[in-house]
GROMACS .gro file of C-alpha atoms in nm:
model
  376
    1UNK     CA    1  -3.176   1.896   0.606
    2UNK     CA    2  -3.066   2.071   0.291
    3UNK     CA    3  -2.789   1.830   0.255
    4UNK     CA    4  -2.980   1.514   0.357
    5UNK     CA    5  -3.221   1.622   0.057
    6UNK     CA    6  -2.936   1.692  -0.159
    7UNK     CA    7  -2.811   1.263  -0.138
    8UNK     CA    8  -3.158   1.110  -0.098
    9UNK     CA    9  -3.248   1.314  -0.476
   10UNK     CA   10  -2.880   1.204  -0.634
   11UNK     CA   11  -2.900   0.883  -0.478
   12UNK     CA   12  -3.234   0.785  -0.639
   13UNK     CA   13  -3.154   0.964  -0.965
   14UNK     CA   14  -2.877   0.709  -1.044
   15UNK     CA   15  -3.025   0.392  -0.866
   16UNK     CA   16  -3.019   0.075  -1.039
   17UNK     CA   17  -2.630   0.090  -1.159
   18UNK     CA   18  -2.435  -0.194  -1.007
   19UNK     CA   19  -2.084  -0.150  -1.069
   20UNK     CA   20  -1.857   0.131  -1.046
   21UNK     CA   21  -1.674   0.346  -1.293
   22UNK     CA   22  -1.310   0.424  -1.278
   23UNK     CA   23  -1.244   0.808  -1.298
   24UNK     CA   24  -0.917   0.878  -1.457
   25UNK     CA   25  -0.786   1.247  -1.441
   26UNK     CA   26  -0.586   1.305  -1.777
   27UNK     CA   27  -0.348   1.557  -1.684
   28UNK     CA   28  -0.248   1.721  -2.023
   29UNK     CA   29  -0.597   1.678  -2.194
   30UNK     CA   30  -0.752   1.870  -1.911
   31UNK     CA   31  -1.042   1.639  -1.898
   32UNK     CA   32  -1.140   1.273  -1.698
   33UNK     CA   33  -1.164   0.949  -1.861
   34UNK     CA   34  -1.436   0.742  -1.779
   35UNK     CA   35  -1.370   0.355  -1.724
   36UNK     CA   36  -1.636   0.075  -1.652
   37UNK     CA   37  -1.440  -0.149  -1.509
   38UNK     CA   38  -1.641  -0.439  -1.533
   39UNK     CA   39  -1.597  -0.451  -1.972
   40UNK     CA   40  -1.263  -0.306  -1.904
   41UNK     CA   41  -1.295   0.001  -2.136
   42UNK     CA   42  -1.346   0.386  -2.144
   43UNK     CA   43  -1.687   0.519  -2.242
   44UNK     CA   44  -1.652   0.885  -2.210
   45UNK     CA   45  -1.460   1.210  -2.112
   46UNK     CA   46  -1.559   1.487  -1.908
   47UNK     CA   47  -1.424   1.790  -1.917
   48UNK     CA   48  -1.229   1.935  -1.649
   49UNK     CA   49  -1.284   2.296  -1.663
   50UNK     CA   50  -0.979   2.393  -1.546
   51UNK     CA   51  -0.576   2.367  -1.642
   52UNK     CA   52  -0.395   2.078  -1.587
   53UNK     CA   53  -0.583   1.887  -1.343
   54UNK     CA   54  -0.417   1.578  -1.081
   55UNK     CA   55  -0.611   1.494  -0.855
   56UNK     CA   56  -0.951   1.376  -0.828
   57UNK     CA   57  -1.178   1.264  -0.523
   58UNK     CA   58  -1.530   1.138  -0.512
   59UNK     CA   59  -1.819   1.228  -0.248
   60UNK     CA   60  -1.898   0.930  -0.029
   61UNK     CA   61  -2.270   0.868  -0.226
   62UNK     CA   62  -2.108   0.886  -0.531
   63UNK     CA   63  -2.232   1.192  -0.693
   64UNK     CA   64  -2.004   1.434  -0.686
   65UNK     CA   65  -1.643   1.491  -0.767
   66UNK     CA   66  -1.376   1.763  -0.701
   67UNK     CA   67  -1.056   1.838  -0.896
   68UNK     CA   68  -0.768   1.976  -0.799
   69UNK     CA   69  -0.472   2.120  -0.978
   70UNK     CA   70  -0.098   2.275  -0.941
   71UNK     CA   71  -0.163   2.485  -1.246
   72UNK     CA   72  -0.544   2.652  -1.122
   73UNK     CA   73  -0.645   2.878  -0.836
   74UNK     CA   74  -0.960   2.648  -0.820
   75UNK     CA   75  -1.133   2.338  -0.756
   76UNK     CA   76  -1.394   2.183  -1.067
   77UNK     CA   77  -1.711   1.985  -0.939
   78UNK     CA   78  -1.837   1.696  -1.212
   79UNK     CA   79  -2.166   1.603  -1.151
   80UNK     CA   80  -2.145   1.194  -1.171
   81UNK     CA   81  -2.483   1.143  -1.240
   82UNK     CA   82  -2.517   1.398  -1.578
   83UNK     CA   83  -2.097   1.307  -1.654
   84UNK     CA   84  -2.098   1.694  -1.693
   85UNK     CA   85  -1.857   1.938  -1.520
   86UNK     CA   86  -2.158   2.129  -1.252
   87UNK     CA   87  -1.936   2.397  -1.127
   88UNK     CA   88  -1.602   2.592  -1.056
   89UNK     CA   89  -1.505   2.702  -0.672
   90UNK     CA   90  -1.285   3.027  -0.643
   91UNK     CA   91  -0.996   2.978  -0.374
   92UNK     CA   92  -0.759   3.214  -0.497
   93UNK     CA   93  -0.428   2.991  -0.454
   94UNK     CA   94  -0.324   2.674  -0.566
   95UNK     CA   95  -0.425   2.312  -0.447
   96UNK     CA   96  -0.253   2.021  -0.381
   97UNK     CA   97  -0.506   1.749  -0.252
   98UNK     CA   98  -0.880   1.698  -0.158
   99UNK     CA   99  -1.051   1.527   0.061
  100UNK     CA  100  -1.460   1.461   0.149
  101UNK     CA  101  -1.573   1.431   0.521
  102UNK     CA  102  -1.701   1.120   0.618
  103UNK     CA  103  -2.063   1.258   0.553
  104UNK     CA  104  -1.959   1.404   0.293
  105UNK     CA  105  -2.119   1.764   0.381
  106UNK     CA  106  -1.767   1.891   0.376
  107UNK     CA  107  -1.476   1.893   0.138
  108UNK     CA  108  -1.114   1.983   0.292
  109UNK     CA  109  -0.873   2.116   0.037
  110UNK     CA  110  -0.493   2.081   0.069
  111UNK     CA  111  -0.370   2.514  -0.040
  112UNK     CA  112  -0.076   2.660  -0.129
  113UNK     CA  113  -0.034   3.041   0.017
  114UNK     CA  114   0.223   3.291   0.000
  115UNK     CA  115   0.214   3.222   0.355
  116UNK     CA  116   0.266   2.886   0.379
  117UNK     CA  117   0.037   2.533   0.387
  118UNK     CA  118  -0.355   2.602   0.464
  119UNK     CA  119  -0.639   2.416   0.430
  120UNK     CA  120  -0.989   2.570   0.288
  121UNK     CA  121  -1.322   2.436   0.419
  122UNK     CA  122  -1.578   2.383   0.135
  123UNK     CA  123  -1.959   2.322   0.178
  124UNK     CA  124  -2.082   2.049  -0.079
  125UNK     CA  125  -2.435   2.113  -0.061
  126UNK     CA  126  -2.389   2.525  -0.211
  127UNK     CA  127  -2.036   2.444  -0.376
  128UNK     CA  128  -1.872   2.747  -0.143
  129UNK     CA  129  -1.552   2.832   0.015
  130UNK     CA  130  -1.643   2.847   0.414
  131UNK     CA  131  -1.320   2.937   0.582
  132UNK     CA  132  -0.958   2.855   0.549
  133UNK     CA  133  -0.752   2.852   0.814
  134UNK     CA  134  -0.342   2.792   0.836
  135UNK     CA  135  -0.117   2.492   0.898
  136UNK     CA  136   0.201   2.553   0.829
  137UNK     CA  137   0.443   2.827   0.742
  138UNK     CA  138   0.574   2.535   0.494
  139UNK     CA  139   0.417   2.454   0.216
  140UNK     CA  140   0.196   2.160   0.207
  141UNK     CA  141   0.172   1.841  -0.028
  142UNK     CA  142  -0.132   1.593   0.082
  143UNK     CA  143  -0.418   1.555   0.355
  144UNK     CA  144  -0.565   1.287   0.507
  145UNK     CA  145  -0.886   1.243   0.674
  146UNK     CA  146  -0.964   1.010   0.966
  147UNK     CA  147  -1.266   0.791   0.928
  148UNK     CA  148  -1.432   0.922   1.176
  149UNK     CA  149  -1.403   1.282   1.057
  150UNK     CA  150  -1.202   1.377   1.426
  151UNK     CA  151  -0.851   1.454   1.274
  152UNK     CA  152  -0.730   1.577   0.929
  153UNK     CA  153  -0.325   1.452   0.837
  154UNK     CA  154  -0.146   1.714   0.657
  155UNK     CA  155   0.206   1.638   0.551
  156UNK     CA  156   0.427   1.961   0.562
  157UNK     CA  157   0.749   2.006   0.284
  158UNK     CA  158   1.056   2.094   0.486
  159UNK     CA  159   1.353   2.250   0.314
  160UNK     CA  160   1.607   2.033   0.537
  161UNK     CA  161   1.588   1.712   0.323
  162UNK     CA  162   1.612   1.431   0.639
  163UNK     CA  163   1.321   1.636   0.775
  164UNK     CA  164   0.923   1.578   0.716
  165UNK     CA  165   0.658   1.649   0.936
  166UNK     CA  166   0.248   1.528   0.948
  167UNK     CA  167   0.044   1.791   1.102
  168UNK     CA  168  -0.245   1.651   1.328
  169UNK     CA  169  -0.555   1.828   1.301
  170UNK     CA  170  -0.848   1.917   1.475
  171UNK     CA  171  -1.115   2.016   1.160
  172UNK     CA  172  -1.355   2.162   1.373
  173UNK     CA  173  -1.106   2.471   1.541
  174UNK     CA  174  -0.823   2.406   1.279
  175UNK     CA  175  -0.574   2.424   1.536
  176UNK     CA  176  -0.288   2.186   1.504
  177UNK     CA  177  -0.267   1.969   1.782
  178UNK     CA  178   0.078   1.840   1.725
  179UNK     CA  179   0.390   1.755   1.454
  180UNK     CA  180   0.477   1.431   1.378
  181UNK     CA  181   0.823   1.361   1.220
  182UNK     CA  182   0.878   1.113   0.919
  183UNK     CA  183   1.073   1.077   0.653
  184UNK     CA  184   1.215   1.283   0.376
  185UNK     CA  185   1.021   1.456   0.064
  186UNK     CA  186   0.647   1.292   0.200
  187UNK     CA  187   0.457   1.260  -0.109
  188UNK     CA  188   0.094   1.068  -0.016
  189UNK     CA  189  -0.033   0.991   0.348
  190UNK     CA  190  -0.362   0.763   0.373
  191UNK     CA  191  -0.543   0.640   0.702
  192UNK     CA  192  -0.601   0.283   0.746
  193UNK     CA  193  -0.987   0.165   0.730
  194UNK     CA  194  -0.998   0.089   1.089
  195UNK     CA  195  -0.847   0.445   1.202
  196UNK     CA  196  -0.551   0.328   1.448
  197UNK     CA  197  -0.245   0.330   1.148
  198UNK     CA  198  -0.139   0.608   0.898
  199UNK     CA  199   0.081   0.532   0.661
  200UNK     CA  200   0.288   0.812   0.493
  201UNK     CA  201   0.537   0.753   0.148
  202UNK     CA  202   0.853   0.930   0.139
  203UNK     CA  203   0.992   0.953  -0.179
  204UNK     CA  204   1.330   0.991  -0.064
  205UNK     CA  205   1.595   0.865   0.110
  206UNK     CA  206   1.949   0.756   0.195
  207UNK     CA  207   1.926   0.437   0.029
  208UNK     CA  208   1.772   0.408  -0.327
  209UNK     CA  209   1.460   0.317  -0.213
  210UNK     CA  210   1.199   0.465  -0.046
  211UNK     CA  211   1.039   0.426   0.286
  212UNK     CA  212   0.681   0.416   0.453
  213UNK     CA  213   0.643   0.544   0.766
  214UNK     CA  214   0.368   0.392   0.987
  215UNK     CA  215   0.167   0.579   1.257
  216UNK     CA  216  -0.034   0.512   1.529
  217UNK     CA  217  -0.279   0.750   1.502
  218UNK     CA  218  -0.374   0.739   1.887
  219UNK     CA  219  -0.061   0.814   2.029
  220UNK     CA  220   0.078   0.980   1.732
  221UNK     CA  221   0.394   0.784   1.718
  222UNK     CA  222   0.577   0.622   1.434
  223UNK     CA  223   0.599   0.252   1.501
  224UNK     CA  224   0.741   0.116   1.213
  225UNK     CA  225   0.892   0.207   0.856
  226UNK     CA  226   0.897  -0.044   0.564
  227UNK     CA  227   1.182  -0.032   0.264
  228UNK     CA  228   0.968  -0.002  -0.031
  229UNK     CA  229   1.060   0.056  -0.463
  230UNK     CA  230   1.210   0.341  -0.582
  231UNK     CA  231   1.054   0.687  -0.604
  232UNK     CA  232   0.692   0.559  -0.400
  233UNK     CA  233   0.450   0.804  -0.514
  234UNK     CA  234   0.075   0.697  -0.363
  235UNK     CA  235  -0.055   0.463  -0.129
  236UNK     CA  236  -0.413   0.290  -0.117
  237UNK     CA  237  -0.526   0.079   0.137
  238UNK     CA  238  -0.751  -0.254   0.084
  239UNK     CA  239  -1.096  -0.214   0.170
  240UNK     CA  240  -1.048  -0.510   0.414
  241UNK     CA  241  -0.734  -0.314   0.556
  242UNK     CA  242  -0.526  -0.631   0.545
  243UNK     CA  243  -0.285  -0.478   0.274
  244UNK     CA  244  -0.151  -0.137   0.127
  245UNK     CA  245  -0.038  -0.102  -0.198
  246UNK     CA  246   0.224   0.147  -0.306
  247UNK     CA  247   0.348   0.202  -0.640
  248UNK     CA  248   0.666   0.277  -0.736
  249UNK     CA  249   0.739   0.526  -1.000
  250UNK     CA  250   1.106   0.462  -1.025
  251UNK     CA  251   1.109   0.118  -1.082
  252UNK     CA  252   0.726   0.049  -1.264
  253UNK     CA  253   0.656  -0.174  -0.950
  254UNK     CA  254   0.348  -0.183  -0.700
  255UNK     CA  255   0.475  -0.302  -0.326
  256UNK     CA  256   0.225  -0.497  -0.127
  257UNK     CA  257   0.230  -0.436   0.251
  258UNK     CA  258   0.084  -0.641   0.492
  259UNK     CA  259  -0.080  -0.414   0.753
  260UNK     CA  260  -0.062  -0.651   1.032
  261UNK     CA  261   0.358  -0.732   0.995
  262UNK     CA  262   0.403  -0.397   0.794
  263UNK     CA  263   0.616  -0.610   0.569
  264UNK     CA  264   0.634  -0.586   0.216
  265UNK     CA  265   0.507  -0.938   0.115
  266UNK     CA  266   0.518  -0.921  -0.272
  267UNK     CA  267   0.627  -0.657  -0.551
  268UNK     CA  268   0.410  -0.664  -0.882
  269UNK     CA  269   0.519  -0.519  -1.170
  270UNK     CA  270   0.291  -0.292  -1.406
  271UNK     CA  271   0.444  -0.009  -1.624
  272UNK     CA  272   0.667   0.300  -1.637
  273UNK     CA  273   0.641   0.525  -1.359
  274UNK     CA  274   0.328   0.476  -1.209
  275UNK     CA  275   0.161   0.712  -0.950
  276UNK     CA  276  -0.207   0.658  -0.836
  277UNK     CA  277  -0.380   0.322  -0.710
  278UNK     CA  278  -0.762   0.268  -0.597
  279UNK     CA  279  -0.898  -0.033  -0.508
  280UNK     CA  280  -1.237  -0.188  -0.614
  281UNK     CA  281  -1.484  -0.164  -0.351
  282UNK     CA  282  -1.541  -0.516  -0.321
  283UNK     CA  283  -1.103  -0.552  -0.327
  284UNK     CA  284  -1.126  -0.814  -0.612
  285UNK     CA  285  -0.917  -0.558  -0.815
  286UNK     CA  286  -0.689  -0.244  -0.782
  287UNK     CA  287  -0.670   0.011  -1.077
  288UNK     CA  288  -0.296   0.195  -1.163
  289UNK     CA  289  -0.234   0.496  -1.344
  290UNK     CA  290   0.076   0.477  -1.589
  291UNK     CA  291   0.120   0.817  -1.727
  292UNK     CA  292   0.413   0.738  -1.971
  293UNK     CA  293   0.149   0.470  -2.138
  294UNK     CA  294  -0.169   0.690  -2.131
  295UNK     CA  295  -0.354   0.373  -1.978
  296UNK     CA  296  -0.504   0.200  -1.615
  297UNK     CA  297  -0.355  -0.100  -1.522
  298UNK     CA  298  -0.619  -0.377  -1.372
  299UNK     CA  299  -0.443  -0.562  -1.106
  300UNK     CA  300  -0.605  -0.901  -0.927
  301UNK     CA  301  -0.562  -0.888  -0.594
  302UNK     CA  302  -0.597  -1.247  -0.555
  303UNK     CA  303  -0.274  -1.338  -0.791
  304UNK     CA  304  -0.168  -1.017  -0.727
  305UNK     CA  305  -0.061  -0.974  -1.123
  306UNK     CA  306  -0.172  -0.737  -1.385
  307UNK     CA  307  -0.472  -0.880  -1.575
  308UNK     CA  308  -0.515  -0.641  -1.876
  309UNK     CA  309  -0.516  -0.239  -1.927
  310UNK     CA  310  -0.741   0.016  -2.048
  311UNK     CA  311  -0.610   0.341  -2.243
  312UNK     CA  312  -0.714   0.665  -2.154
  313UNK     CA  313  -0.630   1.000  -2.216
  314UNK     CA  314  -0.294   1.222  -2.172
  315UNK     CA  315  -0.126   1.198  -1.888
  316UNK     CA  316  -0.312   1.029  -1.647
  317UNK     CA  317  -0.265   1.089  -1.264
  318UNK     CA  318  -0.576   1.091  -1.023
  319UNK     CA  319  -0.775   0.749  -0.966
  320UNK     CA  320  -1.150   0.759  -0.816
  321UNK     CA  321  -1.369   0.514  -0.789
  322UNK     CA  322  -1.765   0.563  -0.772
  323UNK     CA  323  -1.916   0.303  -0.556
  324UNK     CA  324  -2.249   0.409  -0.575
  325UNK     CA  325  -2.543   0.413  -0.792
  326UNK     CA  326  -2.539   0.637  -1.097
  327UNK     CA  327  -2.591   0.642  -1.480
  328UNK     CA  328  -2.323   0.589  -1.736
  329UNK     CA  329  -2.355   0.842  -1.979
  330UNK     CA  330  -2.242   0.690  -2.359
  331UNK     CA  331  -2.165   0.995  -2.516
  332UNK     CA  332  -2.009   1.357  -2.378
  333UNK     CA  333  -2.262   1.603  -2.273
  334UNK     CA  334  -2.061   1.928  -2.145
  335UNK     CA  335  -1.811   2.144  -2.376
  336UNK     CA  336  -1.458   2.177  -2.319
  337UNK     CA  337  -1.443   2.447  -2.087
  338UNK     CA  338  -1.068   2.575  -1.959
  339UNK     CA  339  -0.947   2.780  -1.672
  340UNK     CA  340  -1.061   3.096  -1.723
  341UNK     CA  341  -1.399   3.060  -1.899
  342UNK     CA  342  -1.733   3.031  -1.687
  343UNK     CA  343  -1.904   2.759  -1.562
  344UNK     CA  344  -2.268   2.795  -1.458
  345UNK     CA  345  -2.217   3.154  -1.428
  346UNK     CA  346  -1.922   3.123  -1.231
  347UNK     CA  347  -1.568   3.227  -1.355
  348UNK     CA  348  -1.297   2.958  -1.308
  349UNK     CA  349  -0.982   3.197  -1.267
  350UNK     CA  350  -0.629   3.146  -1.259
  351UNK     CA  351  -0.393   3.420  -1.224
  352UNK     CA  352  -0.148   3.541  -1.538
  353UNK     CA  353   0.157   3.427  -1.383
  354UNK     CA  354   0.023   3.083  -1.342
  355UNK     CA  355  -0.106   3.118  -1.687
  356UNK     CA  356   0.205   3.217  -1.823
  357UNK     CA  357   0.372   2.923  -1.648
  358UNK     CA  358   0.099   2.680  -1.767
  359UNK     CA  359   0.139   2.770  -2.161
  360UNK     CA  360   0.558   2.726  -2.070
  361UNK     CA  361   0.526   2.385  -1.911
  362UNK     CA  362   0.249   2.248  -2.197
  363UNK     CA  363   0.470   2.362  -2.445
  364UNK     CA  364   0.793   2.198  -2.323
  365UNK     CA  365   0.517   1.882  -2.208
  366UNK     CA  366   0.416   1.855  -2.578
  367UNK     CA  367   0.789   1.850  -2.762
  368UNK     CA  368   0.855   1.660  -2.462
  369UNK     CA  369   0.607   1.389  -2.582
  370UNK     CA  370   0.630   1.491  -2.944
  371UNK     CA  371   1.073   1.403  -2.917
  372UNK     CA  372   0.946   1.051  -2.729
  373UNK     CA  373   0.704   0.974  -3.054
  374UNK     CA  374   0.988   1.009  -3.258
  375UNK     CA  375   1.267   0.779  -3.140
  376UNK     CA  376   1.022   0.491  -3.143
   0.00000   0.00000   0.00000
């Protein structure tokens, strides 16, 4: 009830906005870009609250969404509707990847431990860690979530380099029903629209290029791989779930895969090293982020070429779009807040050795960018 209250009052806060906005998560500004995609141009930031942040996924009515970060012991909430950071949620280690529950009463985080890989159970409606409970004595880079909520994909980092593994799980128990083997250095794994195919990029490989591995998600088998650029980093699929695209950060390219064939049908080229892609709801267009350029490439799915860019902030990494009703705020309404401050009475921590390692990487980050300013 609480959380059926909790949609139906964001929900008609925001109604009356048509088309969605492009969250960009700018990794060295610590804060999110905010892109209409319909004018093709940023109208705000919102700050992150916490160091560093990557990753970035939106609840399904469009109100809420979590970061997650490398660099911070905890996951930031934006509220959508105010463009505001809301809140900061505690889990005490590390997190690679987050994903919502089809209802979206439940957020599953992708952990770090001194143990191993674990996934933490949130509740969306109080913003609070539930439980966590182990996957793998490995550590863990990506989840998954099947459509139907019944299964959670977790790809486990193996130190033998011919050797990755996608852990099948049961949310409800957390027990992992079974290992699936795929290929080397697994970097992204996505579940097709329709539920039967999972597709998982592996970065690396014997050849130069990398490889997706396709599963059936019923009999957990792999039934095909496809050659794709070099270096894939993330995979989206079309909201049709007639293609997946995959962009290459090695070679600037985006490979198109036909789900049907699970043949690579056409390669478009955007910019240096891109990572995420996210697909407008309606699959007119798919969105890229290019960290070396700072911007979000607009691709048209129906010539399958790059039709313009919008420049955002530092960095960027994590794509989201919001397909449901909210308001566009035109001007920033929270303060920068980092990791470590307090947000709505609620510390965002992060420990001092990750500290010390943060202030270490942004310094080498900055002359990094600082030495690529200055040979043109």
């Amino acid at each position: 009830m609480r959380w059926a209250s909790a949609m139906a009052l964001c929900c008609a806060f925001g109604l009356g906005q048509a088309a969605p906005l492009a969250y960009v998560v700018n990794r060295d500004d610590s804060n999110v870009s905010v892109v209409d995609v319909a004018s093709k141009r940023s109208i705000t930031t919102i700050p992150a609250g916490m160091a560093m942040p990557q990753e970035i996924a939106i609840s399904p009515d469009g109100c809420l969404a979590y970061l997650s970060s490398v660099w911070s012991a905890t996951i930031a909430v934006l509220d959508l509707n105010k463009q505001q950071l809301l809140t900061g949620i505690a889990l005490n280690h590390v997190s690679n990847d987050v994903v919502f529950s089809p209802s979206g009463a439940l957020a599953y985080v992708d952990t770090t431990t001194p143990g191993g890989g674990a996934i933490a159970v949130i509740d969306t409606a109080t913003h609070q860690l539930m439980r966590m409970f182990p996957v793998s004595p490995q550590n863990t880079r990506g989840i998954a979530v099947h459509p139907d909520g019944s299964r959670l994909y977790s790809l486990e980092q193996h130190r033998d380099p011919d050797v990755g593994k996608v852990a099948v799980i049961d949310p409800s128990s957390g027990t992992v029903l079974e290992r699936i083997s795929v290929g080397a250095d697994a970097s992204d794994i996505k579940v097709h629209p329709a539920g039967n195919l999972a597709y998982v990029v592996n970065r690396a490989s014997d050849e130069a290029r990398g490889r997706v591995t396709v599963i059936n998600t019923r009999t957990h088998s792999v039934v095909a791989t496809v050659a794709v650029g070099q270096h894939p980093s993330r995979i989206a699929f079309h909201p049709a779930g007639t293609q997946a695209y995959v962009t290459n950060s090695g070679d600037g390219t985006v490979s198109v895969i036909d789900t049907a064939s699970h043949a690579v049908v056409a390669v478009i080229e955007v910019d240096q090293t891109p990572q995420h892609v996210v697909f407008h709801p309606a699959g007119t267009h798919a969105y890229v982020s290019n960290p070396q350029r700072n911007s979000l490439s607009i691709i048209d799915t129906a010539t399958q070429e790059v039709h313009g860019a919008v420049t955002v902030g530092s960095a960027p990494w994590g794509v989201a779009l919001a397909a449901g009703a909210h308001k566009a705020a035109t001007k920033q309404e929270a303060s920068g807040l980092e990791a470590g401050s307090v947000v709505a009475g609620k510390p965002i921590p992060i420990s001092g050795v990750w500290a010390g390692l943060l202030l270490l990487v942004a310094g080498i980050t900055a002359l990094h960018r600082h030495g690529q300013k200055l040979m043109g």
